[in-house]
Coordinates of C-alpha atoms in Angstrom, one line a residue:
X265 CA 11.0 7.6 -49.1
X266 CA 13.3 5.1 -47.0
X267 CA 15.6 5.7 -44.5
X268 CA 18.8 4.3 -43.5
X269 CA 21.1 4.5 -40.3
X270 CA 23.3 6.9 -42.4
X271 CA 20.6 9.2 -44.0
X272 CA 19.3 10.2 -40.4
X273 CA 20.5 13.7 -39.6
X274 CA 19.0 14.5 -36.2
X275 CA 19.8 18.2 -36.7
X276 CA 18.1 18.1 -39.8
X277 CA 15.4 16.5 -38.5
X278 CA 15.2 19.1 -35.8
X279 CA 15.3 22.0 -38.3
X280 CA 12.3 19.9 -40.2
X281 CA 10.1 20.4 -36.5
X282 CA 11.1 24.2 -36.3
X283 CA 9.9 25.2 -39.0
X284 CA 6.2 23.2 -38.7
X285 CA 5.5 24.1 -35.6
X286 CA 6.7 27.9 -36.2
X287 CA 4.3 27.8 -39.4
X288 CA 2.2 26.7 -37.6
X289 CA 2.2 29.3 -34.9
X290 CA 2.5 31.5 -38.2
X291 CA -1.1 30.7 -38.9
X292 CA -2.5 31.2 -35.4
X293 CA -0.9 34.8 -35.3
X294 CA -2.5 35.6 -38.5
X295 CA -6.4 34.1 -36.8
X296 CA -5.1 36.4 -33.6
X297 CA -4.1 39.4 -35.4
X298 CA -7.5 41.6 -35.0
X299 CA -6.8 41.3 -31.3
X300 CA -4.3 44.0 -31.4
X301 CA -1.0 43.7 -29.5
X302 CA -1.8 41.8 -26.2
X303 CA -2.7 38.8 -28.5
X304 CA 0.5 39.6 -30.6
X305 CA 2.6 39.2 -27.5
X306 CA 1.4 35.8 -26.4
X307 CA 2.2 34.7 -29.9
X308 CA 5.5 36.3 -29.8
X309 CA 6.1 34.1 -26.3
X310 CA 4.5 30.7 -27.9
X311 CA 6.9 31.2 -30.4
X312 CA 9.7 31.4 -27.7
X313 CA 8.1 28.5 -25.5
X314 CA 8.3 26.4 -29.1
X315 CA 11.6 27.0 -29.7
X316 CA 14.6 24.9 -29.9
X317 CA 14.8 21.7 -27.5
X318 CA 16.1 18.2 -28.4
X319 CA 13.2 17.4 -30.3
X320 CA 13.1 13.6 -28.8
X321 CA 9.1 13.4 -28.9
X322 CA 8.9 14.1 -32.2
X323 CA 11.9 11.9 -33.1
X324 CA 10.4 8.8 -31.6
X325 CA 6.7 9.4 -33.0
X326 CA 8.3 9.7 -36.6
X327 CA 10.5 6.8 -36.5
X328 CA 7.4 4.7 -34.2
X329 CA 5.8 5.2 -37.7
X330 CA 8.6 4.1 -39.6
X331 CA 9.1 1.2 -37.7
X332 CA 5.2 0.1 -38.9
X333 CA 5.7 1.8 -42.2
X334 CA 8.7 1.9 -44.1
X335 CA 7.5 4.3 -46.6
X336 CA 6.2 7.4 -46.3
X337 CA 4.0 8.8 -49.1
X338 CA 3.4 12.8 -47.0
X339 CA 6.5 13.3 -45.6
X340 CA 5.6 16.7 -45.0
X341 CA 2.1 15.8 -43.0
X342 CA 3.8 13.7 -41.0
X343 CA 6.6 15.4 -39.9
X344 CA 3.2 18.0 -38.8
X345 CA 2.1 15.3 -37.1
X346 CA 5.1 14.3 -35.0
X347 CA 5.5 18.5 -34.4
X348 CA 2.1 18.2 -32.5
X349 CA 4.1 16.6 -29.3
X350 CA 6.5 19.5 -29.6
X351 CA 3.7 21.8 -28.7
X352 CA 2.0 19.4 -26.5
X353 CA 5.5 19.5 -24.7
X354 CA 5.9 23.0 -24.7
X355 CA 2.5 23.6 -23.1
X356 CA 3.8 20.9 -20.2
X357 CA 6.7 23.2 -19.8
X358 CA 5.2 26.8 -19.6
X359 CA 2.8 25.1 -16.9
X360 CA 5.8 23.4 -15.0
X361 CA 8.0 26.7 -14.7
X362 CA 4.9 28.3 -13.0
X363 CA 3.9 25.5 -10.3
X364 CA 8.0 24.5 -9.5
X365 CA 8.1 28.7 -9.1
X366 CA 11.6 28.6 -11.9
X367 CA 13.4 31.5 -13.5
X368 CA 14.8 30.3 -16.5
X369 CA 14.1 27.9 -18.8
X370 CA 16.6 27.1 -21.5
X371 CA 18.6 30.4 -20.6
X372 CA 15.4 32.9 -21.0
X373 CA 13.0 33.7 -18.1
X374 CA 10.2 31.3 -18.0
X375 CA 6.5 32.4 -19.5
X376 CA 5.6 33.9 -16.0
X377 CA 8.6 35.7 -14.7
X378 CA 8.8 37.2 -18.7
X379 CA 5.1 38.4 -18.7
X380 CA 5.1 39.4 -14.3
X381 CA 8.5 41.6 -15.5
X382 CA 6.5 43.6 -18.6
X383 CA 3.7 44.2 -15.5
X384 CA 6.2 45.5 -13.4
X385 CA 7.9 47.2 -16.0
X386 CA 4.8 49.2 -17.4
X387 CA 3.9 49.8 -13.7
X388 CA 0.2 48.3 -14.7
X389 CA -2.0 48.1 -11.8
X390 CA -2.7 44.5 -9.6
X391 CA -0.1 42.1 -8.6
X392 CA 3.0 41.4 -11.1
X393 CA 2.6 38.0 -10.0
X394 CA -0.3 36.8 -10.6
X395 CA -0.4 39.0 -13.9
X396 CA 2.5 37.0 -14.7
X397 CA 0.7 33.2 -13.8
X398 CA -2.4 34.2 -15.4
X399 CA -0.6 34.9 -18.7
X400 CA 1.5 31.4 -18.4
X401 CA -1.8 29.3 -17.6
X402 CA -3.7 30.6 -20.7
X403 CA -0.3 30.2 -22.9
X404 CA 0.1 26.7 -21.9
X405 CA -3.6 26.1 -22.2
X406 CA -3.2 27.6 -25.9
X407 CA -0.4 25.3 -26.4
X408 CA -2.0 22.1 -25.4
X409 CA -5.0 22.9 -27.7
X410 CA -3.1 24.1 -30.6
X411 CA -1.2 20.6 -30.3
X412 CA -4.7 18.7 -30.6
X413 CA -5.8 21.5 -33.4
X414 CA -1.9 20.4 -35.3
X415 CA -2.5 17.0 -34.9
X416 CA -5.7 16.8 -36.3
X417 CA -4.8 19.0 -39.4
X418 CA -1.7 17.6 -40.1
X419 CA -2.5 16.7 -43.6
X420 CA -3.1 13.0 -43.0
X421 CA -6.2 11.4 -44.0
X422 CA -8.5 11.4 -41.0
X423 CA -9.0 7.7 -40.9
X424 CA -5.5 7.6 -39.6
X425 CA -5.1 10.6 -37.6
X426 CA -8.1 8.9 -35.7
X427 CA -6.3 6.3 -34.2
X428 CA -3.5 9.0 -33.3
X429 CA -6.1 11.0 -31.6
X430 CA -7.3 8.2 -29.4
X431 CA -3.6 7.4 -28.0
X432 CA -2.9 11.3 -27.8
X433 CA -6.1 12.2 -25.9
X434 CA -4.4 9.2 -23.1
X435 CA -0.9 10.7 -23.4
X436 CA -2.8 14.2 -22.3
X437 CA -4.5 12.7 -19.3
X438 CA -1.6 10.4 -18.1
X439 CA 1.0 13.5 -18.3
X440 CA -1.5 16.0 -16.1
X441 CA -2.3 13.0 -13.9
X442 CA 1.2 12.9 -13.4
X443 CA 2.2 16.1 -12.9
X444 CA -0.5 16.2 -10.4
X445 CA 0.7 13.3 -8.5
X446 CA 4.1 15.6 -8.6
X447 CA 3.2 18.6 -7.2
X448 CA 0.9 16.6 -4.1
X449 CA 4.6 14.4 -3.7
X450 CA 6.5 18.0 -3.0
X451 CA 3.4 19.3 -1.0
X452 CA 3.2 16.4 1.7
X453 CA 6.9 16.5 1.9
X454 CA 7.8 12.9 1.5
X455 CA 8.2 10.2 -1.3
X456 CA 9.7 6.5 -1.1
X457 CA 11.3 5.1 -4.4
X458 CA 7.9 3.6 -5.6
X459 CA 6.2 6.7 -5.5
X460 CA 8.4 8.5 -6.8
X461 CA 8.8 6.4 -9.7
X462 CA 5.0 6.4 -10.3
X463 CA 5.1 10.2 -10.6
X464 CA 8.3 9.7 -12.8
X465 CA 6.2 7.2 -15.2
X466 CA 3.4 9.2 -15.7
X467 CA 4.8 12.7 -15.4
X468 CA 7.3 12.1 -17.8
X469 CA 8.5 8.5 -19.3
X470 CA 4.9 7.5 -20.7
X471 CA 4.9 10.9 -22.6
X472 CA 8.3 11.5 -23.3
X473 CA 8.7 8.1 -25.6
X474 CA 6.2 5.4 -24.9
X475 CA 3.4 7.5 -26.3
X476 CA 5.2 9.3 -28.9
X477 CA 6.0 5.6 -30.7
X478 CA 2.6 4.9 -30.3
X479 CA 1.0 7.9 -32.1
X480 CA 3.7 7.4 -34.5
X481 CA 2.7 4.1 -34.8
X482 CA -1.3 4.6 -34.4
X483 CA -1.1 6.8 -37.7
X484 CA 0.7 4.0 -39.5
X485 CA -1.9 1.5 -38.6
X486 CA -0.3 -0.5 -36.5
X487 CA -1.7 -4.1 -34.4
X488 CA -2.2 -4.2 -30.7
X489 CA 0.5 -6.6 -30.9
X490 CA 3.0 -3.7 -32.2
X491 CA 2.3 -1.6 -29.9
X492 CA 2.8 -3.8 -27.3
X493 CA 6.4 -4.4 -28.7
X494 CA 7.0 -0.6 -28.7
X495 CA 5.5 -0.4 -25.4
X496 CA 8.3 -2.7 -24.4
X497 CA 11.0 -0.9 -25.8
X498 CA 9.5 2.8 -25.3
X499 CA 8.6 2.2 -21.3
X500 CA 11.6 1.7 -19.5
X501 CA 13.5 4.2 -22.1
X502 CA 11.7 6.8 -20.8
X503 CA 12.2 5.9 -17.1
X504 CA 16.0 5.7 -17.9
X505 CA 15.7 8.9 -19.9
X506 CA 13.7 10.6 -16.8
X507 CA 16.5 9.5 -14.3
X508 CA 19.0 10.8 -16.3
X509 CA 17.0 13.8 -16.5
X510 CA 16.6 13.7 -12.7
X511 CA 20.4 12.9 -12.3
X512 CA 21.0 16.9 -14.7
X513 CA 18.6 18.6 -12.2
X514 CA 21.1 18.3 -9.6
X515 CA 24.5 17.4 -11.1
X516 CA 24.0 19.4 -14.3
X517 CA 26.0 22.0 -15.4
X518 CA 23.6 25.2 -15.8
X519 CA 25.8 26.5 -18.8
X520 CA 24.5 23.4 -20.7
X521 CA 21.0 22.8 -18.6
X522 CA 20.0 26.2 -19.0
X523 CA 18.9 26.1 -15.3
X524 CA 20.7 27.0 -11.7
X525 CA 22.8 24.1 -10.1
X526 CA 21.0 21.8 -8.3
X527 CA 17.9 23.3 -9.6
X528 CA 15.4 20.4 -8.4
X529 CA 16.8 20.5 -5.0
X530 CA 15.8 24.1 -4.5
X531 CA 12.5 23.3 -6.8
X532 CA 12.0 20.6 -3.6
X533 CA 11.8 17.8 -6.3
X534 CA 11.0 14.9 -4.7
X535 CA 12.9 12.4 -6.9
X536 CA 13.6 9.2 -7.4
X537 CA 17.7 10.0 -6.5
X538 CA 16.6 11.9 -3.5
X539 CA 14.4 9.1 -2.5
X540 CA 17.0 6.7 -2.6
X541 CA 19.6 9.5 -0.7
X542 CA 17.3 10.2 2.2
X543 CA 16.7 6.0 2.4
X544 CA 20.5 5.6 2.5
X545 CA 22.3 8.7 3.9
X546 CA 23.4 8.7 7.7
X547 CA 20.4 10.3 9.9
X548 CA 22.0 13.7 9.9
X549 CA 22.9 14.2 6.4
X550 CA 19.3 12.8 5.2
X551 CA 17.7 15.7 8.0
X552 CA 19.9 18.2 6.0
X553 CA 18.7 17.1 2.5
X554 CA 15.3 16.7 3.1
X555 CA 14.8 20.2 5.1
X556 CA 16.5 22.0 2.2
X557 CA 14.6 20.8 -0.7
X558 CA 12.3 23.7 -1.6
X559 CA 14.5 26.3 -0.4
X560 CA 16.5 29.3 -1.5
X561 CA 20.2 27.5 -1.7
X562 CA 23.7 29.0 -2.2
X563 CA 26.1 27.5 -4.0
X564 CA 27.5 26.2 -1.4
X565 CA 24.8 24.5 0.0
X566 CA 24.0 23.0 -3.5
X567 CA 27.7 21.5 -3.5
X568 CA 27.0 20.2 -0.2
X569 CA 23.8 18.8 -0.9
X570 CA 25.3 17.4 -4.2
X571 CA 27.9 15.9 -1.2
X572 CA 25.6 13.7 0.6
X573 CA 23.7 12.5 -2.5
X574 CA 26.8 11.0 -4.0
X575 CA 27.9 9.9 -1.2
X576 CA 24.9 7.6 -0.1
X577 CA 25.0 5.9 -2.9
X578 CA 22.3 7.4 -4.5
X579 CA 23.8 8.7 -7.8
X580 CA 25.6 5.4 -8.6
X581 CA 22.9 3.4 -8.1
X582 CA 20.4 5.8 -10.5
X583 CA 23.2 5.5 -13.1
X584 CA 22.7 1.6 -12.9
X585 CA 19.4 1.7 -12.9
X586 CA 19.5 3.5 -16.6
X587 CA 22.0 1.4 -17.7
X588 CA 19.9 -1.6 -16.7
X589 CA 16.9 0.2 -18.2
X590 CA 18.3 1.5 -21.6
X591 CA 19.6 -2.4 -21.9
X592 CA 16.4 -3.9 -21.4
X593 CA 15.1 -1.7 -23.9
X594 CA 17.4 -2.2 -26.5
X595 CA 16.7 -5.9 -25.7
X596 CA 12.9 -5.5 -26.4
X597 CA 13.4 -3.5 -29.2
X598 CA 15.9 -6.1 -31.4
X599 CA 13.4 -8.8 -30.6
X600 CA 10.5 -6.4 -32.4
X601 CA 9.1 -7.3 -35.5
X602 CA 9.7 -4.0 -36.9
X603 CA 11.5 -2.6 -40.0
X604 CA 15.4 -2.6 -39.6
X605 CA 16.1 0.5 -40.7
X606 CA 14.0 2.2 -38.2
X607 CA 15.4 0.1 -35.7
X608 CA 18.8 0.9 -36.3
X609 CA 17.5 4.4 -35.8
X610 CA 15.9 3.7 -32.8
X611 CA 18.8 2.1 -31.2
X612 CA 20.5 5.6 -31.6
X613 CA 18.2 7.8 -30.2
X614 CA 18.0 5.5 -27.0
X615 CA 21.5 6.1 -26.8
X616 CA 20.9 9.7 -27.0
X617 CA 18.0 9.8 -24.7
X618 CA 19.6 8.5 -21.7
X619 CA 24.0 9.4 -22.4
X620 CA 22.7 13.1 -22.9
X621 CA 24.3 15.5 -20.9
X622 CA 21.7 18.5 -21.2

């Protein structure tokens, strides 16, 4: 099979990912069935947790692949394969609702507040609470080795799902590195740009796309020198796609986020836009942004918080930094010796990645 610019139907391609990784949830709740119906309601919330989502990971590990390989003898095993980050990603969420303490994620509560509500509900004895972060740790833990146990039976001869494996166990370690280096950031109470942009790196840009076109690639046999290219191209997308993901968390609009307005400012996220804001804004205004982050915010108090970002400068200069980002990587990626087709396609989805407005 070969692709071109005009056969790639990111929908379609999305549909494709749904329906691996819900077969293979499928199979799990059949393995899980003789537990009775505790087990059959953390498969009915892994099935939420895996649904729907812009699919990007998966995206850039199948065409990392195609941009090493232009054709594609299992199409099926390897869209299995690029289905493995889905879950991997969906285990990084469950476990990020619980430590930023959120409500909602993508319009339905999050894995704790769903499972602490049943609790509550069936007036079962203990703490709601912690009923509720028990049941989202051992989800996202099920997730994270389900997307190891996918990846490994995806169909593809083990001699290349080896190389995969390697690049997937680093992508594992980097991301909870980074989310560690997150939560230490919001529990100290301060972060300059640089640190903040090291959390941003290895919390989210490494795994989001700079990884994903390496497994892709790993499982298509590709040189050190390859990778290197992709690394080129896939790095600084992922810090313009983060930014721009950083710029939604307080900017967004929650009827296309999913989440509250301003929803990292109440999380306490200690950003690279609010490092830049409490560097620039006047004295008073930076005291008043960086006492609010991490709590409980009206409207109003998000608008005005919203106020004093924008108006140090911190937005614009975040939506320079991603243009300059997503244009170096473009750059790096034309000068790639990789198949043009996939390339073409690549271009797009770093277009998508970092003009998105959800």
């Amino acid at each position: 099979m070969r692709a071109s610019e005009s056969d790639w139907d990111s929908a379609s391609f999305r549909d494709r990912i749904q329906t691996a990784v819900d077969a293979f949830v499928d199979e799990q709740a059949a393995t899980l069935g003789p537990l009775g119906s505790d087990a059959a309601r953390l498969v009915r919330e892994a099935h939420t947790s895996v649904s729907g989502g812009k699919r990007f990971r998966a995206a850039f590990c199948y065409w990392g692949h195609r941009a090493v390989a232009a054709d594609v003898p299992d199409e099926n095993a390897l869209v299995r394969a690029c289905a493995a980050l889905e879950l991997l990603h969906a285990s990084a969420l469950v476990h990020d609702d619980l430590m930023d303490a959120s409500d909602t994620r993508r319009g339905h509560p999050a894995t704790h507040r769903l499972f602490e509500s049943e609790h509550r509900t069936a007036g079962w004895r203990g703490d709601p609470e912690q009923y509720g972060a028990a049941a989202a740790i051992l989800l996202g833990d099920l997730l994270l080795s389900w997307a190891d146990e996918l990846l490994r039976r995806c169909g593809l001869p083990i001699t290349q799902v080896a190389p995969a494996l390697e690049v997937f166990d680093r992508c594992r370690t980097e991301v909870i590195a980074g989310q560690f280096l997150d939560v230490s950031v919001q529990a100290r109470g301060r972060a300059d740009v640089e640190t903040a942009m090291t959390v941003l790196r290895y919390k989210s840009a490494k795994y989001s796309i700079e990884r994903p076109l390496h497994i892709g690639a790993a499982l298509a046999g590709a040189s050190p020198d390859t990778m290197a290219e992709l690394s080129a191209f896939g790095l600084p997308l992922g810090e313009a796609f983060q930014l721009r993901d950083d710029l939604l968390g307080v900017f967004g609009d929650p009827d296309a986020t999913g989440k509250p307005a301003g929803d990292d400012l109440i999380e306490g996220k200690r950003t690279v836009l609010v490092a830049l804001a409490l560097d620039a804004a006047p004295p008073a205004d930076a005291a008043l942004l960086d006492r609010s982050l991490g709590t409980a915010l009206s409207v109003e108090q998000v608008s005005e918080l919203r106020g004093i970002i924008a108006a140090s400068g911190a937005h614009a200069q975040v939506e320079s930094v991603i243009t300059e980002l997503a244009t170096h990587a473009v750059t790096a990626l034309d000068k790639a010796d990789l198949h043009e087709d996939a390339r073409r396609v690549l271009r797009q989805l770093a277009s998508a990645a970092t003009q998105r407005v959800v």
